[in-house]
JSON list of C-alpha atoms in Angstrom, two decimals:
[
{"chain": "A", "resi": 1, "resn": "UNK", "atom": "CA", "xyz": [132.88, 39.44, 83.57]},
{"chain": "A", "resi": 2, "resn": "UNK", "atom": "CA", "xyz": [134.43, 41.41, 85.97]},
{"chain": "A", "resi": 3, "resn": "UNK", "atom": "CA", "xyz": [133.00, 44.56, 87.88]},
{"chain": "A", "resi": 4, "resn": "UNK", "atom": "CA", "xyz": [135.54, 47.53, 87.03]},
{"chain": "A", "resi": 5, "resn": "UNK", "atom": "CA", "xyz": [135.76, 48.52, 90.61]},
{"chain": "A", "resi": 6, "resn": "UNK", "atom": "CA", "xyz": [136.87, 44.72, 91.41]},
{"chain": "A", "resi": 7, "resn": "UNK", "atom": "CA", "xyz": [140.60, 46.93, 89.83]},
{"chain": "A", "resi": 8, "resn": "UNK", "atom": "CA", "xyz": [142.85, 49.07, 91.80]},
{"chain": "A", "resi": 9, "resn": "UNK", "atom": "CA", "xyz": [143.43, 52.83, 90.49]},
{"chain": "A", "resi": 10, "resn": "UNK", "atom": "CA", "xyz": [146.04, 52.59, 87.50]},
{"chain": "A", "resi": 11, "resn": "UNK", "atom": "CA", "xyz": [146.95, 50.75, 84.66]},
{"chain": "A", "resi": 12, "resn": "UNK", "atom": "CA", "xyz": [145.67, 47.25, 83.89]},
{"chain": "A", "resi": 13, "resn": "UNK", "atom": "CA", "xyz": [147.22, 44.58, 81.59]},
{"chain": "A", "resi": 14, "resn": "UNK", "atom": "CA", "xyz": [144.31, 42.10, 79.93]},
{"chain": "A", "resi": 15, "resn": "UNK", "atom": "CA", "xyz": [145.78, 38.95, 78.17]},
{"chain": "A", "resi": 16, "resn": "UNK", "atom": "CA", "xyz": [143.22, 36.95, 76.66]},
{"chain": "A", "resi": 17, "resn": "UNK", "atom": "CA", "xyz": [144.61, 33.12, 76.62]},
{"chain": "A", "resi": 18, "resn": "UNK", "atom": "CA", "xyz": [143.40, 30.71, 73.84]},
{"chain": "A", "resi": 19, "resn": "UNK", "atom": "CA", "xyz": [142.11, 26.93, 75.12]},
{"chain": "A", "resi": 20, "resn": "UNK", "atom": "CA", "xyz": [146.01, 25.55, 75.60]},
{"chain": "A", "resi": 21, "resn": "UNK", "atom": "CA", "xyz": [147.18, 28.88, 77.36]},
{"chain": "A", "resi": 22, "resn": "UNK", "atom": "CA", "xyz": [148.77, 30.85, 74.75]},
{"chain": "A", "resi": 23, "resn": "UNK", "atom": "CA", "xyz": [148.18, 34.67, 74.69]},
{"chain": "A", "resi": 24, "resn": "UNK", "atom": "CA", "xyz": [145.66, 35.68, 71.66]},
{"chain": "A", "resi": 25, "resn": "UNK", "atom": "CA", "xyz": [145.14, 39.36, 72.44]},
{"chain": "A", "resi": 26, "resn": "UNK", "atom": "CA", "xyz": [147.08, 41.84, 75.05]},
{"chain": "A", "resi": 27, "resn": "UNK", "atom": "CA", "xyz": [145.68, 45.42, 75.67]},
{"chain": "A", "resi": 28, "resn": "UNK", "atom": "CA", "xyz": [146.65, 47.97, 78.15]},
{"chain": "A", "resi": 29, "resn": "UNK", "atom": "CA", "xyz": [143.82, 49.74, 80.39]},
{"chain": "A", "resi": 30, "resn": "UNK", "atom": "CA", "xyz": [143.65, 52.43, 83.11]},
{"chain": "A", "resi": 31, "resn": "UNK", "atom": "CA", "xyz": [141.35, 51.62, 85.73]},
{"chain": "A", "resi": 32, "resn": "UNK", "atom": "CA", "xyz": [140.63, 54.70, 88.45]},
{"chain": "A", "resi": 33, "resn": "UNK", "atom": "CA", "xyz": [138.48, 53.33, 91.19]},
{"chain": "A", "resi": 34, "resn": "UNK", "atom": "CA", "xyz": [136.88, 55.42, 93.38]},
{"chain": "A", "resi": 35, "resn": "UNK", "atom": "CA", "xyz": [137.48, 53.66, 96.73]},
{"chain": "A", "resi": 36, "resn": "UNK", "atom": "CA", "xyz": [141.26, 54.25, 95.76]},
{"chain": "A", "resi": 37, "resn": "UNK", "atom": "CA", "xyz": [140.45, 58.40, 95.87]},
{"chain": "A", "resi": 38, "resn": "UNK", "atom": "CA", "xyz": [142.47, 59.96, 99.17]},
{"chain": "A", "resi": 39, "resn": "UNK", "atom": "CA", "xyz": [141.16, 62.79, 100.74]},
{"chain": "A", "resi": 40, "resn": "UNK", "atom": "CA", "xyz": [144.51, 64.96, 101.15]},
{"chain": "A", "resi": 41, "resn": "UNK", "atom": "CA", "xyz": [143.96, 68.25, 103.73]},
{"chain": "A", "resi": 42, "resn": "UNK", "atom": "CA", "xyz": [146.88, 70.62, 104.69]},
{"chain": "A", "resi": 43, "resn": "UNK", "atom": "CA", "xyz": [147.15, 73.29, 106.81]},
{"chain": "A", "resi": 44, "resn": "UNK", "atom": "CA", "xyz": [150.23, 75.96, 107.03]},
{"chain": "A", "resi": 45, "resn": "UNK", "atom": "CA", "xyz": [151.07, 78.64, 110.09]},
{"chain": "A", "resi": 46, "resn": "UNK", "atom": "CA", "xyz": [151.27, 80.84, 107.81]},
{"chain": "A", "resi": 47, "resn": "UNK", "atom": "CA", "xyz": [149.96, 82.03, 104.52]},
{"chain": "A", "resi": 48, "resn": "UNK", "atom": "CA", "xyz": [153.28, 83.89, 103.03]},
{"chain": "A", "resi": 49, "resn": "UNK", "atom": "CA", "xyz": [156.89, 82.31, 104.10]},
{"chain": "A", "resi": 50, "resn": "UNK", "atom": "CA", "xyz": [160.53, 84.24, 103.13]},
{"chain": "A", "resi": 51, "resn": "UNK", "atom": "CA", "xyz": [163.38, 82.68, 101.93]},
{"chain": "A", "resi": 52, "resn": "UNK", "atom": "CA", "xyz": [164.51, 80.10, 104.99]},
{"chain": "A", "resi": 53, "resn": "UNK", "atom": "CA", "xyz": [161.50, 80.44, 107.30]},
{"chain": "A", "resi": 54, "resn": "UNK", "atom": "CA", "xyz": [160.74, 77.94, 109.50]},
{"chain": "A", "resi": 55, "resn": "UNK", "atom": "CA", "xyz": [157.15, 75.98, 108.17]},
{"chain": "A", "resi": 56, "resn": "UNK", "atom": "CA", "xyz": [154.94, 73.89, 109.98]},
{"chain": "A", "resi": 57, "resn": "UNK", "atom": "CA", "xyz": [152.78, 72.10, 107.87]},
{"chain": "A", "resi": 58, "resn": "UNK", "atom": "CA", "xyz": [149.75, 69.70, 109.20]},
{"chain": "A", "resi": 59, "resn": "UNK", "atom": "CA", "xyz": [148.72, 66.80, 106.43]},
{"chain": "A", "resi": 60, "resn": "UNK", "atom": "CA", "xyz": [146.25, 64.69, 107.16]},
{"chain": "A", "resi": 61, "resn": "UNK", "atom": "CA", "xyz": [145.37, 62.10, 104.62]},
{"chain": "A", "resi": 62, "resn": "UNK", "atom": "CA", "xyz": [142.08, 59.89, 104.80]},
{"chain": "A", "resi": 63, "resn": "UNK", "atom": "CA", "xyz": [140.37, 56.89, 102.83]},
{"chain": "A", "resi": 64, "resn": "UNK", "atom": "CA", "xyz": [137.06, 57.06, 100.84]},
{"chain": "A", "resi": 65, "resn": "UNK", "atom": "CA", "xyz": [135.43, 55.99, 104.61]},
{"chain": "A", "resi": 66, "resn": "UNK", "atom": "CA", "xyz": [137.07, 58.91, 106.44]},
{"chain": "A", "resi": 67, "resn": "UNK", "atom": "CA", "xyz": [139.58, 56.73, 107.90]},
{"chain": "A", "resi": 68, "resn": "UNK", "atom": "CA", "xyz": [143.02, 58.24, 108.90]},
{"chain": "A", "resi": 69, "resn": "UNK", "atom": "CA", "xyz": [145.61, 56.98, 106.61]},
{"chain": "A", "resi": 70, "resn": "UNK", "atom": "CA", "xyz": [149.11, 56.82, 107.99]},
{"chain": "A", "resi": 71, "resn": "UNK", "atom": "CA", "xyz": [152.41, 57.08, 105.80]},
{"chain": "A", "resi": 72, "resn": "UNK", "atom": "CA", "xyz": [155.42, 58.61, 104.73]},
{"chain": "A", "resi": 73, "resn": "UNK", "atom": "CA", "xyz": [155.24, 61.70, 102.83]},
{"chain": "A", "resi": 74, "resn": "UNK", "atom": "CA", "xyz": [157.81, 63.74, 100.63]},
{"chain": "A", "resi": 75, "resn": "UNK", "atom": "CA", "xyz": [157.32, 67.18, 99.80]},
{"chain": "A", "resi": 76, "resn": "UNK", "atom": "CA", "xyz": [159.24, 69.46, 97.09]},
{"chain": "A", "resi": 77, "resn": "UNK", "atom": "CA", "xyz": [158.59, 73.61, 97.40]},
{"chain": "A", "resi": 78, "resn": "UNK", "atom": "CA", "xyz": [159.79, 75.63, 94.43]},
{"chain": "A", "resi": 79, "resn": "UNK", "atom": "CA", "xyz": [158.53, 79.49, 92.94]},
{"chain": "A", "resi": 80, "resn": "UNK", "atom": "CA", "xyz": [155.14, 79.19, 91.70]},
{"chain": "A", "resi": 81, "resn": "UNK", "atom": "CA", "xyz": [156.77, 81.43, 88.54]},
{"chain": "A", "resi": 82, "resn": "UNK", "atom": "CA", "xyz": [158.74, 78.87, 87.42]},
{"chain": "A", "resi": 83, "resn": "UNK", "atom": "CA", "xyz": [156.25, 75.98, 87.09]},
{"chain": "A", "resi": 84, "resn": "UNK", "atom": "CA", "xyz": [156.63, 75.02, 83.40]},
{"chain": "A", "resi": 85, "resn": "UNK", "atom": "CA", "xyz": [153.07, 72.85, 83.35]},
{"chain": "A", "resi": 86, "resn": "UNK", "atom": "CA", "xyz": [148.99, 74.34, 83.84]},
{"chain": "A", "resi": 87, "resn": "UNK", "atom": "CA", "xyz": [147.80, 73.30, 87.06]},
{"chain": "A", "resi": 88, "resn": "UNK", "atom": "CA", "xyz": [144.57, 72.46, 85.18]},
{"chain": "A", "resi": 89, "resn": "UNK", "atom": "CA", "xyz": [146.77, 70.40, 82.80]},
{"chain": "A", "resi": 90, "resn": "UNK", "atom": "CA", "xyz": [146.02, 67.02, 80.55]},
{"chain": "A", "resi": 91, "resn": "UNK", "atom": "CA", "xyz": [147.09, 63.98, 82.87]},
{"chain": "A", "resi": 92, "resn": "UNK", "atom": "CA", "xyz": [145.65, 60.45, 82.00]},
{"chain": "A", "resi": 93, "resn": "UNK", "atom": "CA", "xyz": [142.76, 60.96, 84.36]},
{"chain": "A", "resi": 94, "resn": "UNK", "atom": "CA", "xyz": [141.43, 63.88, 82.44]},
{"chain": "A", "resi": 95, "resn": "UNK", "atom": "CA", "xyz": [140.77, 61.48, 79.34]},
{"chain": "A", "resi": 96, "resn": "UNK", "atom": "CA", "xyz": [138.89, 58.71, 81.40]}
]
């Protein structure tokens, strides 16, 4: 058997093989593993911004050990009013 947090965060595809190798069984899993769980902090200039403002934004991303995680990041900014979805919505790690 193996441990569940042997799995990285996301979804998991279990074949079972018979004796000569040919699939008997498929099944589709989500695995979330802790140790995959980024600790995301930001930090603005500013708390309110007009329309074309210059924003500095600090992110600092770190691992489930506290280490510093380095990367690229992409950011979108849009009206808070026109969000279409519950910030406390139903994603597939609500159900787990």
């Amino acid at each position: 058997m193996i441990p569940k947090n042997q799995f990285a965060s996301g979804i998991v595809h279990f074949t079972l093989l018979s004796e000569d190798g040919n699939p008997i069984a498929e099944r589709l899993s989500y695995a979330q593993n802790p140790v995959d769980q980024l600790e995301v902090n930001t930090n603005l200039n500013q708390e309110v911004y007009a329309a074309r403002d210059r924003v500095k934004l600090d992110l600092g991303v770190r691992d489930h050990n506290g280490t510093q995680i380095n990367g690229t990041a992409s950011i979108s900014v849009f009206d808070d009013n026109l969000r279409k979805y519950k910030k406390d919505g139903i994603d597939i790690t609500s159900h787990l």
